[in-house]
Amino acid sequence: MSCGCKTSGDSAHSCGTKSANGCESVNTCGNSYKLSVFDWLSNVQNPASNRCDFVEVRFKNDRKLFYKNVNNIPLHIGSVVTVESSPGHDVGVVSLTGELVKIQMKKKRASEENPLKIYRLANQKDIEVWQEARKKEENVKIEARKISHRIGLEMKITDVEYQGDSSKVTFYYTADNRIDFRMLIKEFAGAFRTKIDMKQIGFRQEAAKVGGIGSCGRELCCSTWLTDFRSVNTNVARYQQLSINPQKLAGQCGKLKCCLNYELDSYLDALSHFPSSSTMIDTEKGRAFCIKIDVFKKKMWFAYVDSSMAWYDFDVDLVKKMISQNKRGERTLPLEDLKQPEISVKTVDLIQENSVDRFEKKNRGSSKNRNQGQNQNRPNNNQSQGPRKPRPENSNQRPERNDKEERPERQERQPRPEKPRPNQNNNQRPQKPQQQKPPTEKSATVNAVNSDAETKPQNQAPKKKFKKKFPPKKDNNA
């Protein structure tokens, strides 16, 4: 039988836990479990005549055991089986079959003598009893914590696991010191009316059972694939040039992260080509000590003992030459003289993402300045020509300008030669003679304005006339 998932063996059968939204419980699914093993030999036929009779069966969380298929039952990954236990029987899910089981047994040092047996494929009654027992685990854990707190024991009950036939319950707890839980077992037996089994686990095993997301954004290694927990000390962080910060180096278990051991061998191999971090160099200016090592850039930073504020970085080869020179009894040059100037590489931003004015036109500012210079260079026509003549009544007789053809192109950006503006354009059409009319009130006002303009200084620009804005009318009915 299987849970019916697409990735778990034969999906034609069902273990009864399949629903419209998937499996009712993650713990009953054949592939949604912790510490899963990928069977890369599932599609390969075994040429040997004898096949492996052992099967890996998974129970709640990361508990796995190996059982022997004495009845030659056809099993695959995800099959729900009833296995031997003491007392009674237990229900689990097959997590691995085939030749890879031998490798896992050798890795976990499981003996093949007197193995536990697989009774049968779990029937519907076994699965119903098993699921009912799983539903009671959370309430039992809360009640057990209350009892232990009432007795006054310094322990933490992490997880509770019922056996498949509900004949035994196992309590997993963590504690710093040894706990005398004889009184506790009596209280548990009277409250839960079943056989009690207590197992003490470490803090790393507790994190593996609970699970979670690490600071890297992925699931915890201890709950997904890590099976053996190696000791991690602070020297690992020192080899990798990490600051001893407990908040950053500690995992969810409160201990140092297991991932600090992953790259330790690479760092040790790289540091074997570096001089010792306690190396002292004698210079003409004084003694210098190593203050920092960069494994990736292959550089070492040195500073004087007297003034340690200024740091100087050198390559490893140069440091080795300086050390050999000290061994011969010679002092090296000061660190300032040995420091080579860094060649700054000029980067070109092709996309121009850092440019603030990348959307503005480049010649907008230059055109404004050019127009301002032309306006200043132009003579004042009012002074040279005298009073302005009244405009003709017919607007069609206004002279046309053909200055566009005479303007230079913008690409050349050459200033215009300063020439006085002619009174009349050569291309101007001859105007028809008109009869002089007697001066009216309008012409009198124009002459008065022109006389005022002559009294103003030349450099003062004429003021712009703005339209008067009237405030909006208020509606009294609003």
CSV table of C-alpha atoms in Angstrom, one decimal:
chain,number,residue,atom,x,y,z
A,1,MET,CA,0.0,0.0,0.0
A,2,SER,CA,1.1,3.6,-0.5
A,3,CYS,CA,-0.3,7.0,0.4
A,4,GLY,CA,-1.2,7.6,-3.3
A,5,CYS,CA,1.3,10.3,-3.9
A,6,LYS,CA,2.7,10.7,-7.4
A,7,THR,CA,6.3,10.2,-6.2
A,8,SER,CA,5.7,7.2,-3.9
A,9,GLY,CA,6.0,3.9,-5.9
A,10,ASP,CA,2.8,2.5,-7.1
A,11,SER,CA,0.0,5.1,-6.9
A,12,ALA,CA,-2.7,2.6,-7.8
A,13,HIS,CA,-3.0,1.5,-4.2
A,14,SER,CA,-4.0,3.7,-1.3
A,15,CYS,CA,-3.3,3.5,2.5
A,16,GLY,CA,-6.6,5.2,3.4
A,17,THR,CA,-4.9,8.5,4.3
A,18,LYS,CA,-5.5,10.1,0.9
A,19,SER,CA,-8.0,13.0,0.8
A,20,ALA,CA,-9.0,15.7,-1.7
A,21,ASN,CA,-6.3,18.1,-0.4
A,22,GLY,CA,-3.6,15.3,-0.1
A,23,CYS,CA,-2.6,13.2,2.9
A,24,GLU,CA,-4.3,14.0,6.1
A,25,SER,CA,-1.1,13.7,8.1
A,26,VAL,CA,2.4,14.5,6.9
A,27,ASN,CA,3.8,11.7,9.0
A,28,THR,CA,1.9,9.0,7.1
A,29,CYS,CA,3.1,10.0,3.7
A,30,GLY,CA,5.7,7.9,2.1
A,31,ASN,CA,7.9,10.7,0.9
A,32,SER,CA,7.0,13.7,3.1
A,33,TYR,CA,9.3,12.7,6.0
A,34,LYS,CA,12.6,13.7,7.5
A,35,LEU,CA,16.0,12.1,6.6
A,36,SER,CA,14.7,10.7,3.3
A,37,VAL,CA,17.0,8.5,1.1
A,38,PHE,CA,16.8,8.7,-2.6
A,39,ASP,CA,16.7,5.2,-4.2
A,40,TRP,CA,18.8,5.8,-7.3
A,41,LEU,CA,18.8,2.0,-8.0
A,42,SER,CA,15.0,1.7,-8.3
A,43,ASN,CA,15.0,1.5,-12.1
A,44,VAL,CA,18.0,-0.8,-12.3
A,45,GLN,CA,17.5,-4.6,-12.4
A,46,ASN,CA,19.5,-6.6,-9.9
A,47,PRO,CA,21.7,-9.1,-11.8
A,48,ALA,CA,22.3,-11.1,-8.7
A,49,SER,CA,19.9,-14.0,-8.0
A,50,ASN,CA,19.7,-13.3,-4.2
A,51,ARG,CA,17.9,-10.1,-3.3
A,52,CYS,CA,18.1,-8.2,0.0
A,53,ASP,CA,15.4,-9.2,2.4
A,54,PHE,CA,15.8,-6.3,4.7
A,55,VAL,CA,13.7,-3.2,4.5
A,56,GLU,CA,14.0,0.2,6.1
A,57,VAL,CA,10.9,1.3,8.0
A,58,ARG,CA,10.2,4.9,9.2
A,59,PHE,CA,8.2,5.9,12.2
A,60,LYS,CA,7.4,9.3,13.6
A,61,ASN,CA,9.9,12.0,12.8
A,62,ASP,CA,13.5,10.7,12.3
A,63,ARG,CA,13.1,7.2,14.0
A,64,LYS,CA,14.0,4.4,11.6
A,65,LEU,CA,14.6,0.7,12.0
A,66,PHE,CA,15.5,-2.2,9.8
A,67,TYR,CA,13.2,-5.2,9.5
A,68,LYS,CA,13.4,-8.5,7.6
A,69,ASN,CA,10.8,-9.5,5.1
A,70,VAL,CA,10.5,-13.1,6.1
A,71,ASN,CA,7.2,-13.7,4.2
A,72,ASN,CA,8.5,-12.2,0.9
A,73,ILE,CA,5.7,-9.6,0.8
A,74,PRO,CA,5.9,-7.3,-2.3
A,75,LEU,CA,6.9,-4.0,-0.8
A,76,HIS,CA,7.8,-0.6,-2.2
A,77,ILE,CA,8.5,2.9,-0.9
A,78,GLY,CA,5.4,4.2,0.9
A,79,SER,CA,3.9,0.9,1.8
A,80,VAL,CA,2.3,0.8,5.3
A,81,VAL,CA,3.3,-2.3,7.2
A,82,THR,CA,2.7,-3.9,10.6
A,83,VAL,CA,6.0,-4.9,12.2
A,84,GLU,CA,7.2,-6.7,15.3
A,85,SER,CA,7.6,-4.7,18.6
A,86,SER,CA,7.7,-5.3,22.3
A,87,PRO,CA,5.0,-5.5,23.5
A,88,GLY,CA,2.5,-5.9,20.7
A,89,HIS,CA,3.1,-4.6,17.2
A,90,ASP,CA,3.9,-1.2,15.6
A,91,VAL,CA,2.8,0.4,12.3
A,92,GLY,CA,5.3,2.2,10.0
A,93,VAL,CA,6.0,3.3,6.5
A,94,VAL,CA,8.6,1.7,4.2
A,95,SER,CA,11.2,4.3,3.3
A,96,LEU,CA,13.8,2.2,1.4
A,97,THR,CA,14.1,-1.2,-0.3
A,98,GLY,CA,16.6,-3.0,-2.4
A,99,GLU,CA,20.4,-3.1,-2.3
A,100,LEU,CA,20.7,0.4,-0.7
A,101,VAL,CA,19.4,-1.0,2.6
A,102,LYS,CA,22.6,-2.9,3.1
A,103,ILE,CA,24.6,0.3,2.7
A,104,GLN,CA,22.4,2.0,5.2
A,105,MET,CA,22.8,-0.8,7.7
A,106,LYS,CA,26.5,-0.7,7.3
A,107,LYS,CA,26.5,3.0,7.8
A,108,LYS,CA,24.4,2.8,11.0
A,109,ARG,CA,26.1,-0.3,12.2
A,110,ALA,CA,23.0,-2.4,12.4
A,111,SER,CA,23.5,-6.1,13.0
A,112,GLU,CA,21.7,-8.7,10.9
A,113,GLU,CA,21.5,-11.2,13.7
A,114,ASN,CA,18.1,-11.7,15.4
A,115,PRO,CA,16.4,-9.1,13.2
A,116,LEU,CA,12.8,-7.8,13.8
A,117,LYS,CA,10.2,-9.2,11.4
A,118,ILE,CA,7.5,-7.7,9.2
A,119,TYR,CA,4.2,-9.3,9.9
A,120,ARG,CA,1.9,-8.1,7.1
A,121,LEU,CA,0.7,-5.1,5.1
A,122,ALA,CA,-1.4,-2.9,7.4
A,123,ASN,CA,-5.1,-3.5,7.1
A,124,GLN,CA,-7.8,-0.8,7.6
A,125,LYS,CA,-8.2,-1.6,11.3
A,126,ASP,CA,-4.5,-1.2,12.0
A,127,ILE,CA,-4.4,2.2,10.2
A,128,GLU,CA,-7.5,3.4,12.1
A,129,VAL,CA,-6.0,2.5,15.5
A,130,TRP,CA,-2.7,4.1,14.4
A,131,GLN,CA,-4.3,7.4,13.4
A,132,GLU,CA,-6.3,7.6,16.6
A,133,ALA,CA,-3.2,7.2,18.6
A,134,ARG,CA,-1.5,9.9,16.6
A,135,LYS,CA,-4.3,12.4,17.3
A,136,LYS,CA,-3.8,12.0,21.1
A,137,GLU,CA,-0.1,12.8,21.1
A,138,GLU,CA,-0.3,16.6,21.3
A,139,ASN,CA,-2.8,16.6,24.2
A,140,VAL,CA,-0.7,14.0,26.1
A,141,LYS,CA,2.5,16.1,25.6
A,142,ILE,CA,0.8,19.2,27.1
A,143,GLU,CA,-0.5,17.2,30.1
A,144,ALA,CA,2.9,15.6,30.7
A,145,ARG,CA,4.6,19.0,30.8
A,146,LYS,CA,2.1,20.1,33.4
A,147,ILE,CA,2.8,17.0,35.6
A,148,SER,CA,6.6,17.4,35.4
A,149,HIS,CA,6.3,21.1,36.3
A,150,ARG,CA,4.1,20.3,39.2
A,151,ILE,CA,6.6,17.8,40.6
A,152,GLY,CA,9.4,20.3,40.1
A,153,LEU,CA,11.7,18.4,37.7
A,154,GLU,CA,14.2,20.4,35.6
A,155,MET,CA,13.5,18.8,32.3
A,156,LYS,CA,11.7,19.6,29.1
A,157,ILE,CA,9.4,17.0,27.3
A,158,THR,CA,10.1,17.5,23.7
A,159,ASP,CA,8.0,14.9,21.9
A,160,VAL,CA,5.6,12.1,22.5
A,161,GLU,CA,5.2,9.0,20.3
A,162,TYR,CA,2.5,6.4,20.6
A,163,GLN,CA,3.1,2.8,19.4
A,164,GLY,CA,0.9,1.7,16.5
A,165,ASP,CA,-1.4,-0.5,18.7
A,166,SER,CA,-1.5,2.2,21.5
A,167,SER,CA,0.0,-0.3,24.0
A,168,LYS,CA,3.1,2.0,24.7
A,169,VAL,CA,3.9,5.7,24.7
A,170,THR,CA,7.5,7.0,24.6
A,171,PHE,CA,8.4,10.4,26.1
A,172,TYR,CA,11.5,12.2,24.7
A,173,TYR,CA,13.0,14.8,27.0
A,174,THR,CA,16.0,17.0,27.4
A,175,ALA,CA,17.8,17.9,30.6
A,176,ASP,CA,21.1,19.4,31.6
A,177,ASN,CA,21.6,17.1,34.6
A,178,ARG,CA,20.5,13.6,35.6
A,179,ILE,CA,16.8,13.3,36.4
A,180,ASP,CA,15.2,11.0,38.9
A,181,PHE,CA,11.8,10.4,37.2
A,182,ARG,CA,10.5,7.4,39.3
A,183,MET,CA,7.8,9.6,40.8
A,184,LEU,CA,7.1,11.0,37.3
A,185,ILE,CA,6.5,7.5,35.8
A,186,LYS,CA,3.9,6.7,38.5
A,187,GLU,CA,2.1,9.9,37.7
A,188,PHE,CA,2.2,9.2,34.0
A,189,ALA,CA,1.0,5.6,34.4
A,190,GLY,CA,-2.0,6.8,36.5
A,191,ALA,CA,-2.9,9.6,34.1
A,192,PHE,CA,-2.5,7.8,30.7
A,193,ARG,CA,-3.2,4.1,31.6
A,194,THR,CA,-0.5,2.6,29.4
A,195,LYS,CA,3.1,1.5,29.4
A,196,ILE,CA,5.6,4.4,29.8
A,197,ASP,CA,9.0,4.7,28.2
A,198,MET,CA,11.4,7.6,28.9
A,199,LYS,CA,14.3,8.5,26.5
A,200,GLN,CA,16.7,11.3,27.0
A,201,ILE,CA,18.0,13.1,23.9
A,202,GLY,CA,20.5,15.9,23.3
A,203,PHE,CA,19.7,19.4,22.1
A,204,ARG,CA,20.7,18.7,18.6
A,205,GLN,CA,18.4,15.7,18.4
A,206,GLU,CA,15.6,17.9,19.8
A,207,ALA,CA,16.1,20.4,16.9
A,208,ALA,CA,16.0,17.4,14.5
A,209,LYS,CA,12.7,16.2,15.8
A,210,VAL,CA,11.1,19.7,16.0
A,211,GLY,CA,12.5,20.9,12.7
A,212,GLY,CA,12.5,24.5,11.3
A,213,ILE,CA,14.1,26.9,9.0
A,214,GLY,CA,17.7,28.0,9.5
A,215,SER,CA,19.3,31.4,8.9
A,216,CYS,CA,20.2,30.3,5.4
A,217,GLY,CA,16.6,30.1,4.4
A,218,ARG,CA,16.5,26.3,4.1
A,219,GLU,CA,15.3,23.5,6.3
A,220,LEU,CA,17.6,22.4,9.1
A,221,CYS,CA,20.3,19.9,8.1
A,222,CYS,CA,19.7,17.8,11.2
A,223,SER,CA,16.1,17.2,10.3
A,224,THR,CA,16.6,16.6,6.5
A,225,TRP,CA,19.8,14.6,5.9
A,226,LEU,CA,22.3,14.9,8.7
A,227,THR,CA,22.5,11.7,10.8
A,228,ASP,CA,25.7,11.9,12.8
A,229,PHE,CA,26.4,15.0,14.9
A,230,ARG,CA,30.0,15.9,15.3
A,231,SER,CA,31.4,18.2,17.9
A,232,VAL,CA,31.8,21.9,17.0
A,233,ASN,CA,34.0,24.2,19.0
A,234,THR,CA,35.1,27.8,18.8
A,235,ASN,CA,38.4,27.0,17.1
A,236,VAL,CA,36.4,26.2,13.9
A,237,ALA,CA,35.2,29.8,13.8
A,238,ARG,CA,38.7,31.2,14.4
A,239,TYR,CA,40.1,29.2,11.5
A,240,GLN,CA,37.5,30.7,9.2
A,241,GLN,CA,38.2,34.3,10.5
A,242,LEU,CA,34.7,34.6,11.9
A,243,SER,CA,33.8,36.8,14.8
A,244,ILE,CA,32.9,35.0,18.0
A,245,ASN,CA,29.3,36.1,18.1
A,246,PRO,CA,27.0,33.6,19.8
A,247,GLN,CA,23.9,35.0,18.2
A,248,LYS,CA,25.2,34.4,14.7
A,249,LEU,CA,27.1,31.2,15.2
A,250,ALA,CA,24.5,29.4,17.3
A,251,GLY,CA,21.7,27.4,15.7
A,252,GLN,CA,18.1,26.7,16.9
A,253,CYS,CA,19.4,24.1,19.3
A,254,GLY,CA,21.5,26.7,21.1
A,255,LYS,CA,24.8,25.0,20.1
A,256,LEU,CA,27.2,26.0,17.4
A,257,LYS,CA,26.0,25.4,13.9
A,258,CYS,CA,26.8,22.1,12.3
A,259,CYS,CA,27.5,23.8,9.0
A,260,LEU,CA,30.7,25.3,10.4
A,261,ASN,CA,32.4,22.0,9.9
A,262,TYR,CA,31.5,21.7,6.2
A,263,GLU,CA,34.2,24.1,4.9
A,264,LEU,CA,36.7,23.6,7.7
A,265,ASP,CA,39.0,21.2,5.7
A,266,SER,CA,39.2,23.7,2.8
A,267,TYR,CA,40.2,26.5,5.2
A,268,LEU,CA,42.8,24.3,6.9
A,269,ASP,CA,44.2,23.4,3.5
A,270,ALA,CA,44.4,27.1,2.4
A,271,LEU,CA,45.9,28.2,5.8
A,272,SER,CA,48.7,25.7,5.4
A,273,HIS,CA,50.3,27.9,2.8
A,274,PHE,CA,50.1,31.0,5.1
A,275,PRO,CA,52.6,31.9,7.8
A,276,SER,CA,51.4,31.7,11.3
A,277,SER,CA,49.1,34.4,12.5
A,278,SER,CA,51.4,35.1,15.5
A,279,THR,CA,54.2,36.2,13.1
A,280,MET,CA,56.2,39.3,14.1
A,281,ILE,CA,58.2,41.4,11.6
A,282,ASP,CA,61.1,43.6,12.5
A,283,THR,CA,61.3,46.8,10.4
A,284,GLU,CA,63.4,49.9,10.6
A,285,LYS,CA,60.5,51.8,12.1
A,286,GLY,CA,59.6,49.2,14.7
A,287,ARG,CA,58.0,45.7,15.2
A,288,ALA,CA,54.8,44.8,13.3
A,289,PHE,CA,52.3,42.1,14.0
A,290,CYS,CA,49.7,40.3,11.9
A,291,ILE,CA,46.2,41.6,12.6
A,292,LYS,CA,44.1,40.0,9.9
A,293,ILE,CA,44.3,37.2,7.2
A,294,ASP,CA,42.3,37.0,4.0
A,295,VAL,CA,42.2,33.4,2.7
A,296,PHE,CA,40.5,34.3,-0.6
A,297,LYS,CA,42.7,37.3,-1.6
A,298,LYS,CA,45.8,35.6,-0.1
A,299,LYS,CA,46.8,38.7,1.8
A,300,MET,CA,47.9,39.5,5.3
A,301,TRP,CA,47.4,42.8,7.2
A,302,PHE,CA,50.1,44.1,9.5
A,303,ALA,CA,50.3,47.0,11.9
A,304,TYR,CA,52.9,48.5,14.1
A,305,VAL,CA,52.9,47.7,17.8
A,306,ASP,CA,53.2,51.3,18.8
A,307,SER,CA,50.5,52.6,16.4
A,308,SER,CA,48.0,49.8,15.5
A,309,MET,CA,45.5,52.1,13.8
A,310,ALA,CA,47.2,52.0,10.4
A,311,TRP,CA,46.9,48.7,8.6
A,312,TYR,CA,49.1,47.6,5.6
A,313,ASP,CA,48.2,44.6,3.5
A,314,PHE,CA,50.8,42.4,1.7
A,315,ASP,CA,50.8,39.3,-0.4
A,316,VAL,CA,51.8,36.0,1.2
A,317,ASP,CA,54.9,35.7,-1.0
A,318,LEU,CA,56.1,39.1,0.1
A,319,VAL,CA,55.5,38.3,3.8
A,320,LYS,CA,57.5,35.1,3.4
A,321,LYS,CA,60.4,37.1,2.0
A,322,MET,CA,60.2,39.5,4.9
A,323,ILE,CA,60.3,36.7,7.4
A,324,SER,CA,63.3,35.1,5.7
A,325,GLN,CA,65.1,38.5,5.8
A,326,ASN,CA,64.4,38.7,9.6
A,327,LYS,CA,65.8,35.3,10.1
A,328,ARG,CA,69.1,36.4,8.5
A,329,GLY,CA,69.3,39.2,11.1
A,330,GLU,CA,68.3,42.0,8.7
A,331,ARG,CA,65.5,44.5,9.2
A,332,THR,CA,63.1,45.2,6.5
A,333,LEU,CA,62.0,48.6,5.2
A,334,PRO,CA,59.1,50.4,6.8
A,335,LEU,CA,55.7,49.1,6.0
A,336,GLU,CA,54.9,52.4,4.2
A,337,ASP,CA,57.7,51.9,1.7
A,338,LEU,CA,56.9,48.2,1.1
A,339,LYS,CA,53.2,49.0,0.4
A,340,GLN,CA,52.6,49.0,-3.3
A,341,PRO,CA,50.1,51.5,-4.6
A,342,GLU,CA,46.9,49.8,-5.7
A,343,ILE,CA,46.0,50.3,-9.3
A,344,SER,CA,42.4,51.6,-9.4
A,345,VAL,CA,40.4,50.0,-12.1
A,346,LYS,CA,38.0,52.4,-13.7
A,347,THR,CA,34.7,50.9,-14.3
A,348,VAL,CA,32.4,51.9,-17.1
A,349,ASP,CA,28.7,51.9,-16.4
A,350,LEU,CA,27.2,50.8,-19.7
A,351,ILE,CA,23.7,50.7,-18.5
A,352,GLN,CA,24.1,54.1,-16.7
A,353,GLU,CA,22.0,52.9,-13.7
A,354,ASN,CA,23.9,55.2,-11.3
A,355,SER,CA,23.5,58.3,-13.4
A,356,VAL,CA,20.9,60.7,-12.0
A,357,ASP,CA,20.5,62.8,-15.1
A,358,ARG,CA,20.5,60.0,-17.6
A,359,PHE,CA,16.9,60.9,-18.8
A,360,GLU,CA,17.7,64.6,-19.3
A,361,LYS,CA,18.9,66.1,-22.6
A,362,LYS,CA,22.6,66.9,-22.6
A,363,ASN,CA,22.3,70.1,-24.7
A,364,ARG,CA,19.4,71.7,-22.8
A,365,GLY,CA,21.6,73.7,-20.4
A,366,SER,CA,24.0,74.8,-23.2
A,367,SER,CA,21.1,76.1,-25.4
A,368,LYS,CA,19.8,78.2,-22.5
A,369,ASN,CA,23.2,79.8,-21.8
A,370,ARG,CA,23.6,80.5,-25.5
A,371,ASN,CA,20.3,82.3,-25.7
A,372,GLN,CA,21.0,84.4,-22.7
A,373,GLY,CA,24.4,85.5,-24.2
A,374,GLN,CA,22.7,86.4,-27.4
A,375,ASN,CA,20.0,88.5,-25.6
A,376,GLN,CA,22.7,90.4,-23.8
A,377,ASN,CA,24.7,91.1,-27.0
A,378,ARG,CA,21.7,92.4,-28.9
A,379,PRO,CA,21.4,96.2,-29.0
A,380,ASN,CA,18.4,98.0,-27.6
A,381,ASN,CA,16.2,98.8,-30.5
A,382,ASN,CA,14.2,101.3,-28.6
A,383,GLN,CA,17.1,103.6,-28.1
A,384,SER,CA,18.6,103.3,-31.6
A,385,GLN,CA,15.3,103.6,-33.5
A,386,GLY,CA,13.6,106.2,-31.3
A,387,PRO,CA,10.0,106.0,-30.4
A,388,ARG,CA,8.2,102.9,-31.6
A,389,LYS,CA,5.8,103.3,-34.5
A,390,PRO,CA,2.2,102.3,-34.1
A,391,ARG,CA,1.4,98.8,-35.5
A,392,PRO,CA,-0.5,98.6,-38.7
A,393,GLU,CA,-4.2,97.7,-38.4
A,394,ASN,CA,-3.9,94.8,-40.8
A,395,SER,CA,-2.0,92.0,-39.2
A,396,ASN,CA,-1.4,90.4,-42.6
A,397,GLN,CA,1.1,93.2,-43.4
A,398,ARG,CA,3.5,92.3,-40.5
A,399,PRO,CA,7.0,91.7,-41.8
A,400,GLU,CA,8.2,88.1,-41.9
A,401,ARG,CA,11.5,86.9,-40.6
A,402,ASN,CA,13.8,84.4,-42.4
A,403,ASP,CA,16.4,84.1,-39.7
A,404,LYS,CA,16.0,80.3,-39.5
A,405,GLU,CA,18.0,79.8,-42.6
A,406,GLU,CA,20.8,82.0,-41.2
A,407,ARG,CA,21.2,80.1,-37.9
A,408,PRO,CA,24.1,77.7,-37.6
A,409,GLU,CA,23.4,74.0,-36.7
A,410,ARG,CA,23.3,73.1,-33.0
A,411,GLN,CA,25.9,70.4,-33.3
A,412,GLU,CA,28.6,72.9,-34.2
A,413,ARG,CA,27.8,75.1,-31.1
A,414,GLN,CA,29.6,78.1,-32.4
A,415,PRO,CA,28.6,81.6,-31.0
A,416,ARG,CA,27.1,84.0,-33.5
A,417,PRO,CA,29.1,87.0,-34.6
A,418,GLU,CA,27.9,90.1,-32.9
A,419,LYS,CA,26.2,92.1,-35.6
A,420,PRO,CA,23.8,95.0,-35.1
A,421,ARG,CA,20.3,94.1,-36.0
A,422,PRO,CA,19.1,95.9,-39.2
A,423,ASN,CA,16.1,98.0,-39.1
A,424,GLN,CA,14.4,96.3,-42.0
A,425,ASN,CA,15.0,92.9,-43.5
A,426,ASN,CA,16.0,92.7,-47.1
A,427,ASN,CA,13.5,90.0,-47.8
A,428,GLN,CA,10.7,92.1,-46.4
A,429,ARG,CA,7.9,92.8,-48.8
A,430,PRO,CA,7.3,96.4,-49.6
A,431,GLN,CA,4.5,97.9,-47.7
A,432,LYS,CA,1.8,99.9,-49.3
A,433,PRO,CA,1.8,103.6,-48.4
A,434,GLN,CA,-0.9,104.4,-45.9
A,435,GLN,CA,-2.4,107.7,-45.1
A,436,GLN,CA,-1.4,109.2,-41.8
A,437,LYS,CA,-4.2,109.2,-39.3
A,438,PRO,CA,-4.6,111.7,-36.6
A,439,PRO,CA,-3.2,110.5,-33.2
A,440,THR,CA,-5.7,108.7,-31.1
A,441,GLU,CA,-5.8,107.9,-27.4
A,442,LYS,CA,-4.2,104.5,-28.1
A,443,SER,CA,-1.2,105.9,-29.9
A,444,ALA,CA,-0.7,108.5,-27.1
A,445,THR,CA,-0.4,105.7,-24.5
A,446,VAL,CA,2.1,103.8,-26.7
A,447,ASN,CA,4.3,106.9,-27.0
A,448,ALA,CA,4.1,107.4,-23.2
A,449,VAL,CA,5.3,103.8,-22.6
A,450,ASN,CA,8.2,104.2,-25.0
A,451,SER,CA,9.3,107.3,-23.3
A,452,ASP,CA,9.3,105.4,-20.0
A,453,ALA,CA,11.4,102.6,-21.5
A,454,GLU,CA,14.1,105.1,-22.6
A,455,THR,CA,14.5,106.3,-19.0
A,456,LYS,CA,15.1,102.7,-17.7
A,457,PRO,CA,18.6,101.4,-17.7
A,458,GLN,CA,19.7,99.2,-20.6
A,459,ASN,CA,20.8,96.2,-18.5
A,460,GLN,CA,17.5,95.8,-16.7
A,461,ALA,CA,15.4,93.2,-18.3
A,462,PRO,CA,11.7,94.0,-19.0
A,463,LYS,CA,9.3,92.6,-16.4
A,464,LYS,CA,7.0,89.8,-17.4
A,465,LYS,CA,3.3,90.5,-17.3
A,466,PHE,CA,1.3,87.8,-15.5
A,467,LYS,CA,-2.4,87.3,-15.8
A,468,LYS,CA,-4.3,88.2,-12.7
A,469,LYS,CA,-5.8,85.1,-11.1
A,470,PHE,CA,-9.1,85.6,-9.4
A,471,PRO,CA,-10.0,83.4,-6.4
A,472,PRO,CA,-12.8,80.9,-6.9
A,473,LYS,CA,-16.3,82.0,-5.9
A,474,LYS,CA,-17.6,80.7,-2.7
A,475,ASP,CA,-20.9,78.9,-2.7
A,476,ASN,CA,-23.0,80.0,0.3
A,477,ASN,CA,-25.4,77.1,-0.3
A,478,ALA,CA,-22.6,74.4,0.2
